[in-house]
PDB file of C-alpha atoms in Angstrom:
ATOM      1  CA  MET A 692      -1.026   2.895 -31.004  1.00 68.00           C
ATOM      2  CA  ALA A 693       1.091  -0.007 -29.257  1.00 81.00           C
ATOM      3  CA  TYR A 694       2.087   0.358 -25.649  1.00 90.00           C
ATOM      4  CA  ASP A 695       4.452  -1.763 -23.484  1.00 93.00           C
ATOM      5  CA  PRO A 696       2.347  -4.347 -21.651  1.00 95.00           C
ATOM      6  CA  ILE A 697       5.044  -4.349 -18.954  1.00 96.00           C
ATOM      7  CA  ARG A 698       4.415  -0.615 -18.239  1.00 96.00           C
ATOM      8  CA  ILE A 699       0.797  -1.123 -18.383  1.00 96.00           C
ATOM      9  CA  ASN A 700       0.916  -4.359 -16.067  1.00 97.00           C
ATOM     10  CA  ASN A 701       3.231  -2.464 -13.569  1.00 97.00           C
ATOM     11  CA  VAL A 702       0.308   0.536 -13.021  1.00 98.00           C
ATOM     12  CA  SER A 703      -2.279  -2.460 -13.014  1.00 98.00           C
ATOM     13  CA  SER A 704      -0.155  -4.021 -10.049  1.00 98.00           C
ATOM     14  CA  SER A 705      -0.034  -0.874  -8.178  1.00 98.00           C
ATOM     15  CA  PHE A 706      -3.831  -0.289  -8.673  1.00 98.00           C
ATOM     16  CA  HIS A 707      -4.231  -3.776  -7.420  1.00 98.00           C
ATOM     17  CA  VAL A 708      -2.287  -3.109  -4.468  1.00 98.00           C
ATOM     18  CA  ALA A 709      -4.197  -0.136  -3.459  1.00 98.00           C
ATOM     19  CA  SER A 710      -7.477  -1.604  -4.055  1.00 97.00           C
ATOM     20  CA  LYS A 711      -6.596  -4.510  -1.451  1.00 96.00           C
ATOM     21  CA  ARG A 712      -5.531  -1.525   0.921  1.00 96.00           C
ATOM     22  CA  CYS A 713      -8.902   0.105   0.689  1.00 95.00           C
ATOM     23  CA  MET A 714     -10.385  -3.165   1.533  1.00 94.00           C
ATOM     24  CA  GLU A 715      -8.835  -3.647   4.785  1.00 94.00           C
ATOM     25  CA  GLN A 716     -10.949  -2.752   7.796  1.00 93.00           C
ATOM     26  CA  ARG A 717      -9.408   0.024  10.229  1.00 93.00           C
ATOM     27  CA  ARG A 718     -10.649   0.480  13.680  1.00 95.00           C
ATOM     28  CA  LEU A 719     -11.199   4.424  14.331  1.00 94.00           C
ATOM     29  CA  PRO A 720     -10.934   5.749  17.812  1.00 95.00           C
ATOM     30  CA  SER A 721     -14.425   5.649  18.148  1.00 95.00           C
ATOM     31  CA  GLY A 722     -14.545   2.022  17.876  1.00 94.00           C
ATOM     32  CA  LYS A 723     -16.335   1.818  14.364  1.00 94.00           C
ATOM     33  CA  LEU A 724     -14.793   0.248  11.588  1.00 93.00           C
ATOM     34  CA  GLU A 725     -13.739   2.099   8.541  1.00 92.00           C
ATOM     35  CA  MET A 726     -13.026   0.679   5.296  1.00 92.00           C
ATOM     36  CA  PRO A 727     -13.331   2.880   2.016  1.00 93.00           C
ATOM     37  CA  LEU A 728     -15.371   0.612  -0.027  1.00 93.00           C
ATOM     38  CA  VAL A 729     -15.983   2.875  -3.153  1.00 94.00           C
ATOM     39  CA  PRO A 730     -12.255   3.886  -3.906  1.00 96.00           C
ATOM     40  CA  ALA A 731     -11.483   0.000  -3.356  1.00 96.00           C
ATOM     41  CA  VAL A 732     -13.845  -0.864  -6.262  1.00 97.00           C
ATOM     42  CA  VAL A 733     -12.802   2.076  -8.563  1.00 97.00           C
ATOM     43  CA  CYS A 734      -8.981   0.936  -7.865  1.00 98.00           C
ATOM     44  CA  GLN A 735      -9.875  -2.699  -8.485  1.00 98.00           C
ATOM     45  CA  ALA A 736     -11.866  -1.984 -11.568  1.00 97.00           C
ATOM     46  CA  PHE A 737      -8.937  -0.145 -12.795  1.00 98.00           C
ATOM     47  CA  ALA A 738      -6.556  -2.602 -11.886  1.00 98.00           C
ATOM     48  CA  VAL A 739      -8.696  -5.363 -13.895  1.00 98.00           C
ATOM     49  CA  GLU A 740      -9.255  -2.793 -16.781  1.00 98.00           C
ATOM     50  CA  LEU A 741      -5.573  -2.549 -17.047  1.00 98.00           C
ATOM     51  CA  GLY A 742      -4.425  -6.042 -16.693  1.00 98.00           C
ATOM     52  CA  LEU A 743      -6.494  -6.973 -19.451  1.00 98.00           C
ATOM     53  CA  LYS A 744      -5.145  -4.304 -21.450  1.00 97.00           C
ATOM     54  CA  ALA A 745      -1.503  -5.457 -20.636  1.00 98.00           C
ATOM     55  CA  ILE A 746      -2.466  -8.856 -21.959  1.00 98.00           C
ATOM     56  CA  LEU A 747      -4.199  -8.003 -25.046  1.00 97.00           C
ATOM     57  CA  GLU A 748      -0.906  -5.961 -25.927  1.00 96.00           C
ATOM     58  CA  SER A 749       1.200  -8.923 -25.226  1.00 95.00           C
ATOM     59  CA  GLU A 750      -0.913 -10.719 -27.672  1.00 95.00           C
ATOM     60  CA  GLY A 751      -0.253  -8.053 -29.951  1.00 92.00           C
ATOM     61  CA  ASN A 752      -3.774  -6.303 -29.560  1.00 90.00           C
ATOM     62  CA  SER A 753      -4.451  -2.580 -28.884  1.00 83.00           C
ATOM     63  CA  CYS A 754      -7.336  -1.737 -27.263  1.00 83.00           C
ATOM     64  CA  ARG A 755      -9.044   1.243 -25.741  1.00 86.00           C
ATOM     65  CA  GLY A 756     -11.878   1.771 -23.451  1.00 88.00           C
ATOM     66  CA  HIS A 757     -13.145   1.165 -19.741  1.00 90.00           C
ATOM     67  CA  LYS A 758     -15.533  -1.743 -20.605  1.00 95.00           C
ATOM     68  CA  LEU A 759     -14.327  -4.832 -19.142  1.00 97.00           C
ATOM     69  CA  LYS A 760     -16.580  -7.046 -21.235  1.00 97.00           C
ATOM     70  CA  GLU A 761     -15.739  -5.574 -24.413  1.00 96.00           C
ATOM     71  CA  LEU A 762     -11.651  -6.090 -23.388  1.00 97.00           C
ATOM     72  CA  TYR A 763     -12.365  -9.567 -22.000  1.00 97.00           C
ATOM     73  CA  ASP A 764     -13.990 -10.616 -24.871  1.00 96.00           C
ATOM     74  CA  SER A 765     -10.876  -9.226 -27.320  1.00 96.00           C
ATOM     75  CA  LEU A 766      -8.664 -11.621 -25.132  1.00 96.00           C
ATOM     76  CA  SER A 767      -7.625 -15.179 -26.869  1.00 96.00           C
ATOM     77  CA  ILE A 768      -9.579 -17.869 -26.016  1.00 96.00           C
ATOM     78  CA  GLU A 769      -6.425 -19.281 -24.066  1.00 97.00           C
ATOM     79  CA  ALA A 770      -6.305 -16.050 -22.069  1.00 97.00           C
ATOM     80  CA  LYS A 771      -9.980 -15.982 -21.121  1.00 97.00           C
ATOM     81  CA  LYS A 772      -9.750 -19.652 -20.017  1.00 97.00           C
ATOM     82  CA  SER A 773      -6.809 -19.084 -18.102  1.00 97.00           C
ATOM     83  CA  ILE A 774      -8.636 -15.978 -16.084  1.00 98.00           C
ATOM     84  CA  SER A 775     -11.767 -18.567 -15.648  1.00 97.00           C
ATOM     85  CA  ASP A 776      -9.695 -21.544 -14.223  1.00 97.00           C
ATOM     86  CA  VAL A 777      -7.760 -19.060 -11.785  1.00 97.00           C
ATOM     87  CA  ALA A 778     -10.862 -17.494 -10.563  1.00 97.00           C
ATOM     88  CA  GLY A 779     -12.421 -20.676 -10.148  1.00 96.00           C
ATOM     89  CA  CYS A 780     -15.798 -20.360 -12.315  1.00 95.00           C
ATOM     90  CA  SER A 781     -16.927 -21.504 -15.406  1.00 94.00           C
ATOM     91  CA  GLU A 782     -16.289 -19.832 -18.576  1.00 90.00           C
ATOM     92  CA  GLU A 783     -20.218 -19.272 -18.858  1.00 92.00           C
ATOM     93  CA  PHE A 784     -20.239 -17.945 -15.574  1.00 95.00           C
ATOM     94  CA  MET A 785     -17.429 -15.593 -16.423  1.00 94.00           C
ATOM     95  CA  GLU A 786     -19.224 -14.315 -19.368  1.00 91.00           C
ATOM     96  CA  LEU A 787     -22.663 -13.659 -17.633  1.00 93.00           C
ATOM     97  CA  ASN A 788     -20.712 -11.975 -14.786  1.00 95.00           C
ATOM     98  CA  MET A 789     -18.366  -9.896 -16.934  1.00 95.00           C
ATOM     99  CA  GLU A 790     -21.401  -8.222 -18.354  1.00 93.00           C
ATOM    100  CA  LYS A 791     -23.005  -7.219 -15.233  1.00 93.00           C
ATOM    101  CA  ILE A 792     -19.945  -5.411 -14.060  1.00 94.00           C
ATOM    102  CA  SER A 793     -18.500  -4.473 -17.585  1.00 94.00           C
ATOM    103  CA  ASN A 794     -18.871  -0.640 -16.800  1.00 93.00           C
ATOM    104  CA  ILE A 795     -18.027  -0.662 -13.082  1.00 94.00           C
ATOM    105  CA  PHE A 796     -15.177   1.714 -13.222  1.00 93.00           C
ATOM    106  CA  VAL A 797     -17.394   4.693 -14.479  1.00 91.00           C
ATOM    107  CA  GLU A 798     -20.469   3.428 -12.546  1.00 91.00           C
ATOM    108  CA  TRP A 799     -18.515   3.214  -9.227  1.00 92.00           C
ATOM    109  CA  ARG A 800     -16.387   6.655  -9.854  1.00 91.00           C
ATOM    110  CA  TYR A 801     -19.626   8.422 -10.049  1.00 91.00           C
ATOM    111  CA  ILE A 802     -21.756   5.911  -7.408  1.00 91.00           C
ATOM    112  CA  TYR A 803     -23.458   9.417  -5.987  1.00 91.00           C
ATOM    113  CA  GLU A 804     -25.406   9.838  -8.973  1.00 91.00           C
ATOM    114  CA  SER A 805     -27.300   6.382  -8.528  1.00 86.00           C
ATOM    115  CA  ASP A 806     -30.002   5.483  -6.091  1.00 82.00           C
ATOM    116  CA  GLU A 807     -28.368   1.716  -5.964  1.00 79.00           C
ATOM    117  CA  ALA A 808     -25.454  -0.155  -6.827  1.00 78.00           C
ATOM    118  CA  GLY A 809     -24.829  -4.006  -6.835  1.00 84.00           C
ATOM    119  CA  LEU A 810     -22.044  -5.701  -6.692  1.00 91.00           C
ATOM    120  CA  ASP A 811     -20.933  -9.318  -6.382  1.00 92.00           C
ATOM    121  CA  LEU A 812     -17.742  -8.769  -4.632  1.00 93.00           C
ATOM    122  CA  GLU A 813     -16.579 -12.128  -4.235  1.00 95.00           C
ATOM    123  CA  PHE A 814     -16.420 -12.620  -7.907  1.00 96.00           C
ATOM    124  CA  PHE A 815     -14.768  -9.365  -8.508  1.00 97.00           C
ATOM    125  CA  ASN A 816     -12.139  -9.967  -6.159  1.00 97.00           C
ATOM    126  CA  ASN A 817     -11.515 -13.318  -7.753  1.00 97.00           C
ATOM    127  CA  LEU A 818     -11.891 -11.866 -11.159  1.00 98.00           C
ATOM    128  CA  ALA A 819      -8.978  -9.054  -9.839  1.00 98.00           C
ATOM    129  CA  ASN A 820      -6.825 -11.669  -8.503  1.00 98.00           C
ATOM    130  CA  ALA A 821      -7.177 -13.946 -11.498  1.00 98.00           C
ATOM    131  CA  VAL A 822      -6.342 -10.994 -14.019  1.00 98.00           C
ATOM    132  CA  HIS A 823      -3.610 -10.031 -11.928  1.00 98.00           C
ATOM    133  CA  HIS A 824      -2.217 -13.430 -12.074  1.00 98.00           C
ATOM    134  CA  VAL A 825      -2.366 -14.177 -15.460  1.00 98.00           C
ATOM    135  CA  ALA A 826      -1.397 -10.659 -16.677  1.00 98.00           C
ATOM    136  CA  ASN A 827       2.077 -11.006 -14.788  1.00 97.00           C
ATOM    137  CA  LYS A 828       2.414 -14.871 -16.041  1.00 96.00           C
ATOM    138  CA  ARG A 829       1.983 -13.216 -19.624  1.00 93.00           C
ATOM    139  CA  VAL A 830       3.667  -9.744 -19.372  1.00 88.00           C
ATOM    140  CA  GLU A 831       6.915 -11.303 -18.015  1.00 78.00           C
TER     141      GLU A 831
END
């Protein structure tokens, strides 16, 4: 079933903004800094997922699932190149790191079930910003 890529991208953009707001550090009355990292990562993962789906739908490809690598692999060569260019990394680096974060939406929603969680936050932020940018350009 095909979905409207503009509607998908609008929701993606909302989660992108939500993730940015969650990443803002706020000083508590105690003087400690607060930044809800887990909600930030989950919102950002969902924003990336929906952004990739918006691009795919704009290319005429329907898609389902949360795995970012599978969604990314389904993109056209041109879309992948645009994302890696905007993210400022090689396509090889992108492929390797997409594999590492493929299931991040599920893993970070249930982070309490894991003894450890690793994330290259710089790459993930660059990816999210790149997907957001490319989706906005392609889905207009």
